[in-house]
């Protein structure tokens, strides 16, 4: 079947009736529940956009000839790589980059693992075939995916098999002729209640040894599989209007604990079963992390563009653009934006075909960007707060403007240098929702931990960085013996 529409996306969720819980209650229909219905409409908008801009958002399937989502494409040229990125940014602009787990993120992962599947064959050729088949299935049916990577935070000084209750983390219970039985808990499924299926993979931020083999699993199953429950955190969509809560009322993705209660997974949906070595190497050796990072950097550029736009509008609204410290803070955001664009440009224009025939971006550029952005994003949010100052606390609601007794007072009190009170408050509510509301605070926290603990990621980045070239520069300058010949890509 071809790429789905927004209506088809919603109909699938209605029909699935996945086990979703929020605020202590089971959800009967996520498409109508106040915590989910608005973001589901935003997701539906993404799928409708595929048909509104088919030249940018769709391509012809190599197996069926149907029009399928561009974000699933296996790029074989730089032009196709850029086309996929442009589709990603088209989607990102609908949410100002605030939906971190829009479908294209996992579409890129499924593509990479489906094409570079021979790693999974180390255990059994069946697993490689499963990964290849799942990529085609997901692409041809336009499957929306959530995923879960990490175990519950119990005693983080110990491995999973050393925990006081080692049965809490998701683990293998039994291998059967027709599949496996798994049981336990996983975190943190963003969009867990509003997608078709869940992709289970272990995090590789922290490598694990053979003692973790029972916890080293990778598979994909429908969200409504018996025994699967999504226990969602409190919703940050409080049922307010788009005017009062312009972002959280539309783009609150939600995050969920996932409970697997003796869940059956058929063999054809299994990619890794009890092999920590394969799990440790999956994301890097299949280049999945490269293609996922490409999507993330593209999305973060859109997000930074939006933040810059908000800051520039605040400057205009209250007449602060002439102050030195204000211009300097605007410059900070501009430098972040241009640096991210430069990383993306280098990644795409230094792309090369990998051994599976996939045009793969330069990971050095993307790796730098994905390590840097989590560290700098809190500063971007801080700049918005600093420049908004007390204006982010004095933000009446739309109802205040509509009140006959106080409406005119509020309008006069809230006027800006170049903008009336109604429009200024609307702008400042956007800035507040982006940085200071529950939704905005979650955005900062989410970006900081997007790929895992930034400190641990930084340690890995440092360990993998080519350092001998730079040390030799010093040895050569001092006239002392050099290390073995090394080279570095400085493009």
Coordinates of C-alpha atoms in Angstrom, one line a residue:
X1 CA 0.0 0.0 0.0
X2 CA 1.2 3.6 -0.6
X3 CA 2.2 6.1 2.1
X4 CA -0.7 6.7 4.5
X5 CA -2.8 9.9 5.0
X6 CA -3.5 11.6 8.3
X7 CA -7.0 10.0 8.3
X8 CA -5.5 6.5 7.9
X9 CA -3.0 7.2 10.7
X10 CA -5.9 8.1 13.1
X11 CA -8.0 5.2 12.0
X12 CA -5.2 2.7 12.7
X13 CA -4.9 4.1 16.3
X14 CA -8.6 3.8 16.8
X15 CA -8.6 0.2 15.6
X16 CA -5.5 -0.9 17.5
X17 CA -6.8 -0.1 21.0
X18 CA -3.4 -0.4 22.5
X19 CA -3.1 -0.6 26.3
X20 CA -2.4 3.0 27.2
X21 CA -2.6 4.4 30.7
X22 CA -2.4 8.0 31.9
X23 CA -3.3 9.8 35.1
X24 CA -4.1 6.4 36.7
X25 CA -6.7 5.5 34.1
X26 CA -6.8 3.3 31.1
X27 CA -7.4 5.2 27.8
X28 CA -10.3 3.8 25.7
X29 CA -9.5 5.9 22.6
X30 CA -6.3 7.8 22.4
X31 CA -7.5 9.8 19.4
X32 CA -10.2 11.4 21.6
X33 CA -8.4 11.6 24.9
X34 CA -7.5 15.1 26.0
X35 CA -3.9 14.1 26.6
X36 CA -3.3 12.8 23.1
X37 CA -5.9 14.1 20.6
X38 CA -4.1 17.3 19.8
X39 CA -0.7 15.8 19.2
X40 CA -2.3 13.1 17.1
X41 CA -3.8 15.8 14.9
X42 CA -0.3 17.2 14.6
X43 CA 1.0 13.8 13.6
X44 CA -1.8 13.4 11.1
X45 CA -0.7 16.7 9.6
X46 CA 2.7 15.2 8.8
X47 CA 1.1 12.3 6.9
X48 CA -1.2 14.7 5.0
X49 CA 1.7 16.8 4.1
X50 CA 3.2 13.9 2.1
X51 CA 0.3 14.2 -0.3
X52 CA 0.2 18.0 -0.3
X53 CA 3.9 18.0 -1.4
X54 CA 4.4 14.6 -3.1
X55 CA 7.4 15.8 -5.1
X56 CA 9.3 16.5 -1.9
X57 CA 7.8 14.0 0.5
X58 CA 7.3 10.8 -1.5
X59 CA 9.3 8.6 -3.8
X60 CA 8.6 5.4 -5.8
X61 CA 9.1 2.2 -3.9
X62 CA 11.9 0.0 -5.5
X63 CA 9.8 -3.1 -4.8
X64 CA 6.2 -2.3 -5.3
X65 CA 6.2 0.9 -7.4
X66 CA 3.9 2.6 -4.8
X67 CA 4.6 6.1 -3.6
X68 CA 6.1 5.8 -0.2
X69 CA 7.6 8.2 2.4
X70 CA 10.8 10.0 1.4
X71 CA 12.1 9.6 4.9
X72 CA 12.4 5.9 4.4
X73 CA 14.6 6.1 1.3
X74 CA 17.9 4.4 1.1
X75 CA 19.9 7.2 -0.5
X76 CA 22.4 6.1 -3.1
X77 CA 23.5 9.6 -4.2
X78 CA 24.2 12.9 -2.5
X79 CA 21.1 14.3 -4.2
X80 CA 18.9 11.6 -2.6
X81 CA 20.6 12.2 0.7
X82 CA 19.8 15.9 0.6
X83 CA 16.2 15.1 -0.7
X84 CA 15.6 13.0 2.4
X85 CA 16.9 15.7 4.6
X86 CA 14.7 18.3 3.0
X87 CA 11.7 16.1 3.6
X88 CA 12.8 15.8 7.3
X89 CA 13.0 19.6 7.6
X90 CA 9.6 20.0 5.9
X91 CA 8.1 17.9 8.6
X92 CA 10.1 19.7 11.3
X93 CA 8.9 23.1 10.3
X94 CA 5.3 22.1 11.1
X95 CA 6.2 21.8 14.8
X96 CA 9.1 24.4 14.9
X97 CA 11.4 21.4 15.5
X98 CA 9.6 20.7 18.9
X99 CA 8.6 17.1 18.0
X100 CA 11.8 15.2 18.7
X101 CA 10.4 11.8 17.7
X102 CA 8.6 12.6 14.5
X103 CA 8.4 9.4 12.4
X104 CA 11.4 10.2 10.2
X105 CA 13.8 9.6 13.2
X106 CA 13.1 5.9 13.4
X107 CA 12.4 5.6 9.7
X108 CA 16.1 6.4 9.2
X109 CA 17.1 3.7 11.8
X110 CA 14.9 1.0 10.3
X111 CA 16.3 1.8 6.8
X112 CA 19.9 1.6 8.0
X113 CA 19.5 -1.7 9.9
X114 CA 17.4 -3.2 7.1
X115 CA 20.0 -2.6 4.5
X116 CA 23.1 -3.2 6.6
X117 CA 21.7 -6.3 8.1
X118 CA 24.6 -8.8 7.9
X119 CA 25.7 -8.0 11.5
X120 CA 22.6 -9.7 12.7
X121 CA 23.5 -12.8 10.8
X122 CA 26.4 -13.5 13.2
X123 CA 23.9 -15.3 15.4
X124 CA 21.6 -16.6 12.7
X125 CA 21.0 -15.7 9.0
X126 CA 17.3 -15.5 9.9
X127 CA 17.9 -12.3 11.9
X128 CA 19.5 -10.5 9.0
X129 CA 16.5 -11.5 6.8
X130 CA 14.1 -10.3 9.5
X131 CA 15.8 -6.9 9.6
X132 CA 15.6 -6.6 5.8
X133 CA 12.0 -7.7 5.7
X134 CA 11.0 -5.3 8.5
X135 CA 12.4 -2.4 6.6
X136 CA 10.4 -3.2 3.6
X137 CA 7.3 -3.8 5.7
X138 CA 7.6 -0.5 7.6
X139 CA 8.3 1.4 4.4
X140 CA 5.5 -0.1 2.4
X141 CA 2.9 0.3 5.2
X142 CA 4.2 3.6 6.5
X143 CA 4.5 2.3 10.0
X144 CA 4.8 4.9 12.8
X145 CA 7.2 3.8 15.5
X146 CA 8.0 4.5 19.0
X147 CA 11.1 2.9 20.5
X148 CA 12.7 2.0 23.9
X149 CA 16.4 1.8 24.6
X150 CA 17.0 2.0 28.4
X151 CA 16.3 0.0 31.5
X152 CA 14.6 1.4 34.7
X153 CA 16.9 3.5 37.0
X154 CA 17.3 1.1 39.9
X155 CA 20.9 0.8 41.0
X156 CA 23.0 2.4 38.2
X157 CA 26.3 1.3 39.8
X158 CA 25.4 -2.3 38.9
X159 CA 24.7 -4.2 35.6
X160 CA 21.2 -5.5 35.0
X161 CA 22.0 -9.1 36.0
X162 CA 23.4 -7.8 39.3
X163 CA 20.3 -5.9 40.3
X164 CA 18.5 -6.8 43.6
X165 CA 15.5 -7.7 41.4
X166 CA 17.1 -8.7 38.1
X167 CA 13.7 -9.6 36.6
X168 CA 12.6 -5.9 36.5
X169 CA 14.5 -5.0 33.4
X170 CA 13.2 -6.4 30.1
X171 CA 14.8 -9.8 29.6
X172 CA 14.5 -13.1 27.7
X173 CA 12.3 -15.6 29.5
X174 CA 12.0 -18.4 27.0
X175 CA 12.9 -19.4 23.4
X176 CA 10.2 -21.3 21.7
X177 CA 9.8 -22.9 18.3
X178 CA 7.7 -20.1 17.0
X179 CA 9.3 -17.2 18.9
X180 CA 10.5 -15.8 22.2
X181 CA 8.8 -14.7 25.5
X182 CA 10.1 -11.5 27.1
X183 CA 9.2 -9.9 30.4
X184 CA 10.1 -6.8 32.2
X185 CA 10.2 -3.0 32.0
X186 CA 11.7 -0.5 29.6
X187 CA 12.0 3.2 29.3
X188 CA 11.4 5.8 27.8
X189 CA 9.0 5.4 24.9
X190 CA 8.3 8.9 23.4
X191 CA 5.0 8.9 21.5
X192 CA 4.4 5.4 23.0
X193 CA 0.6 5.7 23.0
X194 CA 0.2 7.2 19.6
X195 CA 2.2 5.0 17.1
X196 CA 1.6 1.7 15.4
X197 CA 4.5 -0.3 16.7
X198 CA 7.4 -0.3 19.1
X199 CA 11.1 -0.9 18.2
X200 CA 13.1 -2.4 21.1
X201 CA 16.8 -2.0 21.1
X202 CA 19.4 -1.6 23.9
X203 CA 21.2 1.6 24.4
X204 CA 24.8 1.5 23.4
X205 CA 25.9 4.6 25.4
X206 CA 27.1 2.2 28.0
X207 CA 28.6 -1.0 26.6
X208 CA 27.7 -4.3 28.3
X209 CA 29.3 -7.7 28.7
X210 CA 28.2 -11.3 28.2
X211 CA 26.5 -11.3 31.6
X212 CA 23.9 -9.0 30.1
X213 CA 23.0 -11.4 27.3
X214 CA 19.5 -12.1 28.6
X215 CA 18.8 -8.4 28.4
X216 CA 20.4 -8.0 25.0
X217 CA 17.3 -8.0 22.8
X218 CA 16.1 -6.3 19.6
X219 CA 12.7 -6.7 18.1
X220 CA 9.7 -4.9 16.8
X221 CA 6.0 -5.6 17.6
X222 CA 2.7 -3.9 17.3
X223 CA 1.8 -1.6 20.2
X224 CA -1.4 -3.6 20.8
X225 CA 0.5 -6.9 21.3
X226 CA -1.0 -8.7 24.3
X227 CA 0.9 -8.0 27.5
X228 CA 2.3 -4.7 26.3
X229 CA 1.3 -1.7 28.4
X230 CA 2.2 2.0 28.0
X231 CA 2.2 3.9 31.3
X232 CA 2.4 7.5 30.3
X233 CA 3.7 10.4 32.4
X234 CA 1.5 13.3 33.2
X235 CA 0.4 15.2 30.1
X236 CA 1.8 18.7 29.5
X237 CA -1.1 19.5 27.3
X238 CA -3.5 21.0 29.8
X239 CA -6.4 21.4 27.5
X240 CA -5.6 25.1 27.0
X241 CA -6.1 27.1 23.8
X242 CA -3.5 27.3 21.1
X243 CA -3.3 31.1 21.8
X244 CA -2.5 30.5 25.5
X245 CA -0.3 27.4 25.0
X246 CA 0.8 27.6 21.3
X247 CA 3.3 24.7 21.5
X248 CA 2.2 22.3 24.3
X249 CA -1.4 22.4 23.0
X250 CA -0.2 20.8 19.7
X251 CA 3.1 19.1 20.0
X252 CA 3.2 17.4 23.4
X253 CA 4.6 14.0 22.4
X254 CA 4.4 12.3 25.8
X255 CA 6.8 9.7 27.2
X256 CA 6.0 6.3 28.6
X257 CA 7.2 3.5 30.7
X258 CA 6.6 0.2 28.8
X259 CA 5.7 -2.9 30.6
X260 CA 6.1 -6.3 28.9
X261 CA 4.2 -9.0 30.7
X262 CA 5.3 -12.4 29.3
X263 CA 5.0 -11.0 25.8
X264 CA 5.3 -13.3 22.8
X265 CA 7.5 -12.1 19.9
X266 CA 7.4 -14.2 16.8
X267 CA 10.8 -15.1 15.4
X268 CA 10.2 -13.1 12.2
X269 CA 10.1 -9.9 14.4
X270 CA 13.4 -10.7 16.2
X271 CA 16.7 -9.1 15.2
X272 CA 18.9 -9.9 18.2
X273 CA 18.3 -12.5 20.8
X274 CA 20.7 -12.7 23.8
X275 CA 23.9 -11.4 22.2
X276 CA 25.4 -8.4 23.9
X277 CA 28.3 -8.1 21.4
X278 CA 25.9 -7.6 18.5
X279 CA 23.8 -5.1 20.5
X280 CA 26.9 -3.1 21.4
X281 CA 27.9 -2.8 17.8
X282 CA 24.5 -2.4 16.1
X283 CA 24.1 1.3 15.8
X284 CA 27.6 2.1 14.7
X285 CA 28.4 -0.9 12.5
X286 CA 25.1 -0.6 10.5
X287 CA 25.6 3.2 10.2
X288 CA 22.1 3.6 11.9
X289 CA 23.6 6.2 14.3
X290 CA 24.9 8.2 11.3
X291 CA 21.5 8.4 9.5
X292 CA 19.7 9.1 12.8
X293 CA 22.1 11.8 13.6
X294 CA 21.6 13.3 10.1
X295 CA 17.9 13.6 10.9
X296 CA 18.5 15.1 14.3
X297 CA 20.9 17.7 13.1
X298 CA 18.5 18.7 10.3
X299 CA 15.7 19.0 12.9
X300 CA 17.8 21.0 15.3
X301 CA 18.6 23.5 12.6
X302 CA 14.9 24.1 12.1
X303 CA 14.5 24.4 15.9
X304 CA 17.3 26.9 16.2
X305 CA 15.9 29.0 13.3
X306 CA 12.6 29.2 15.2
X307 CA 14.3 30.2 18.5
X308 CA 16.2 32.9 16.7
X309 CA 13.0 34.1 15.1
X310 CA 11.3 34.4 18.6
X311 CA 14.3 36.2 20.0
X312 CA 14.4 38.7 17.2
X313 CA 10.7 39.3 17.5
X314 CA 11.1 39.9 21.3
X315 CA 13.8 42.5 20.5
X316 CA 11.5 44.3 18.1
X317 CA 8.5 44.1 20.4
X318 CA 10.0 45.8 23.4
X319 CA 12.7 47.9 21.7
X320 CA 15.8 46.3 23.2
X321 CA 17.8 45.6 20.0
X322 CA 20.1 48.6 20.5
X323 CA 21.6 47.3 23.7
X324 CA 25.0 45.7 23.5
X325 CA 24.3 42.6 25.7
X326 CA 21.1 42.0 23.7
X327 CA 22.9 42.0 20.3
X328 CA 25.5 39.8 21.8
X329 CA 22.9 37.2 22.9
X330 CA 21.3 37.3 19.5
X331 CA 24.8 36.7 18.0
X332 CA 25.2 33.6 20.2
X333 CA 22.1 32.1 18.7
X334 CA 23.2 33.1 15.2
X335 CA 26.5 31.4 15.7
X336 CA 24.9 28.2 16.9
X337 CA 22.6 28.2 13.8
X338 CA 25.5 28.8 11.4
X339 CA 27.7 26.2 13.1
X340 CA 25.0 23.6 12.9
X341 CA 24.4 24.5 9.2
X342 CA 28.1 24.1 8.6
X343 CA 28.2 20.7 10.3
X344 CA 25.3 19.6 8.1
X345 CA 26.8 20.9 4.9
X346 CA 30.1 19.1 5.6
X347 CA 28.3 15.9 6.5
X348 CA 26.3 15.9 3.2
X349 CA 29.0 17.1 0.9
X350 CA 31.6 14.7 2.3
X351 CA 29.1 11.8 2.2
X352 CA 30.4 8.5 0.7
X353 CA 28.8 5.2 -0.4
X354 CA 29.2 2.6 2.3
X355 CA 29.7 -1.1 1.6
X356 CA 26.0 -1.6 1.3
X357 CA 25.6 1.0 -1.4
X358 CA 24.0 3.6 0.9
X359 CA 25.1 7.2 0.6
X360 CA 26.2 7.9 4.1
X361 CA 27.0 11.3 5.6
X362 CA 30.3 12.2 7.1
X363 CA 29.9 11.0 10.7
X364 CA 32.7 13.2 12.1
X365 CA 30.7 16.3 11.3
X366 CA 27.4 14.8 12.7
X367 CA 29.1 13.4 15.8
X368 CA 30.5 16.8 16.7
X369 CA 27.0 18.4 16.2
X370 CA 25.2 15.8 18.2
X371 CA 27.7 16.1 21.1
X372 CA 27.6 19.9 21.0
X373 CA 23.9 20.8 20.6
X374 CA 22.8 19.1 23.9
X375 CA 25.4 21.2 25.7
X376 CA 24.4 24.5 24.0
X377 CA 20.6 24.1 23.9
X378 CA 20.1 25.0 27.6
X379 CA 21.9 28.3 26.8
X380 CA 19.5 29.0 23.9
X381 CA 16.5 28.6 26.3
X382 CA 18.3 30.8 28.9
X383 CA 18.8 33.6 26.3
X384 CA 15.0 33.6 25.6
X385 CA 14.3 33.9 29.3
X386 CA 16.9 36.6 29.9
X387 CA 15.6 38.8 27.0
X388 CA 12.0 38.2 27.9
X389 CA 12.7 39.0 31.5
X390 CA 9.6 40.0 33.5
X391 CA 7.5 39.9 30.3
X392 CA 7.6 36.1 30.6
X393 CA 5.9 36.4 34.0
X394 CA 3.4 39.1 33.2
X395 CA 1.5 37.2 30.5
X396 CA -2.3 37.4 30.7
X397 CA -4.4 34.9 28.9
X398 CA -6.6 35.5 25.9
X399 CA -9.6 35.4 28.2
X400 CA -8.3 38.5 30.0
X401 CA -8.2 40.4 26.7
X402 CA -11.8 39.3 26.0
X403 CA -13.1 40.4 29.4
X404 CA -15.2 43.6 29.1
X405 CA -14.0 45.1 32.4
X406 CA -10.3 44.5 32.1
X407 CA -9.6 43.8 28.4
X408 CA -8.8 47.4 27.5
X409 CA -6.6 47.7 30.6
X410 CA -4.6 44.6 29.7
X411 CA -4.2 45.7 26.1
X412 CA -2.8 49.1 27.2
X413 CA -0.5 47.7 29.9
X414 CA 1.0 45.0 27.6
X415 CA 1.7 47.1 24.6
X416 CA 5.2 47.1 23.2
X417 CA 7.4 49.5 21.3
X418 CA 6.2 48.4 17.9
X419 CA 3.3 46.1 18.7
X420 CA 0.0 46.2 20.5
X421 CA -0.7 44.5 23.8
X422 CA -2.6 41.6 22.4
X423 CA 0.1 40.6 19.9
X424 CA 2.9 41.2 22.3
X425 CA 1.4 38.8 24.9
X426 CA 0.8 36.3 22.2
X427 CA 4.5 36.4 21.3
X428 CA 5.6 36.2 24.9
X429 CA 3.3 33.3 25.6
X430 CA 5.1 31.5 22.7
X431 CA 8.5 32.3 24.2
X432 CA 7.2 31.1 27.7
X433 CA 5.8 27.9 26.3
X434 CA 9.0 27.2 24.5
X435 CA 11.2 27.6 27.6
X436 CA 9.4 28.0 30.9
X437 CA 6.2 25.9 30.8
X438 CA 6.3 22.2 31.7
X439 CA 6.5 21.6 27.9
X440 CA 9.4 24.1 27.6
X441 CA 11.3 22.6 30.5
X442 CA 10.8 19.2 29.0
X443 CA 12.3 20.4 25.7
X444 CA 15.5 21.6 27.5
X445 CA 15.8 18.3 29.5
X446 CA 15.0 16.3 26.4
X447 CA 17.6 17.9 24.2
X448 CA 20.2 17.6 26.9
X449 CA 19.8 13.8 27.1
X450 CA 18.7 13.2 23.5
X451 CA 21.5 10.7 22.7
X452 CA 22.2 9.8 26.3
X453 CA 24.3 11.3 29.1
X454 CA 26.3 14.1 27.4
X455 CA 29.3 13.5 29.7
X456 CA 29.5 9.8 28.9
X457 CA 29.0 10.7 25.2
X458 CA 31.8 13.2 25.5
X459 CA 34.1 10.6 27.0
X460 CA 33.4 8.4 24.0
X461 CA 33.9 11.2 21.6
X462 CA 37.3 12.1 23.2
X463 CA 38.4 8.4 23.2
X464 CA 37.5 8.0 19.5
X465 CA 38.9 11.3 18.3
X466 CA 42.1 11.2 16.2
X467 CA 44.6 12.8 18.6
X468 CA 48.0 11.7 17.3
X469 CA 47.9 14.1 14.4
X470 CA 47.7 17.1 16.7
X471 CA 50.3 15.8 19.1
X472 CA 52.7 15.4 16.1
X473 CA 52.2 19.0 15.3
X474 CA 53.7 19.9 18.6
X475 CA 56.5 17.3 18.3
X476 CA 57.4 18.6 14.9
X477 CA 57.4 22.2 16.2
X478 CA 59.7 21.2 19.1
X479 CA 61.9 19.0 16.8
X480 CA 61.3 15.9 18.9
X481 CA 60.5 12.4 17.6
X482 CA 57.0 12.0 16.1
X483 CA 54.4 9.2 16.5
X484 CA 53.6 6.8 13.7
X485 CA 52.3 8.5 10.5
X486 CA 48.7 9.6 10.9
X487 CA 46.4 11.7 8.9
X488 CA 43.3 13.6 9.8
X489 CA 40.3 14.8 7.7
X490 CA 40.2 18.6 8.1
X491 CA 37.7 19.2 5.4

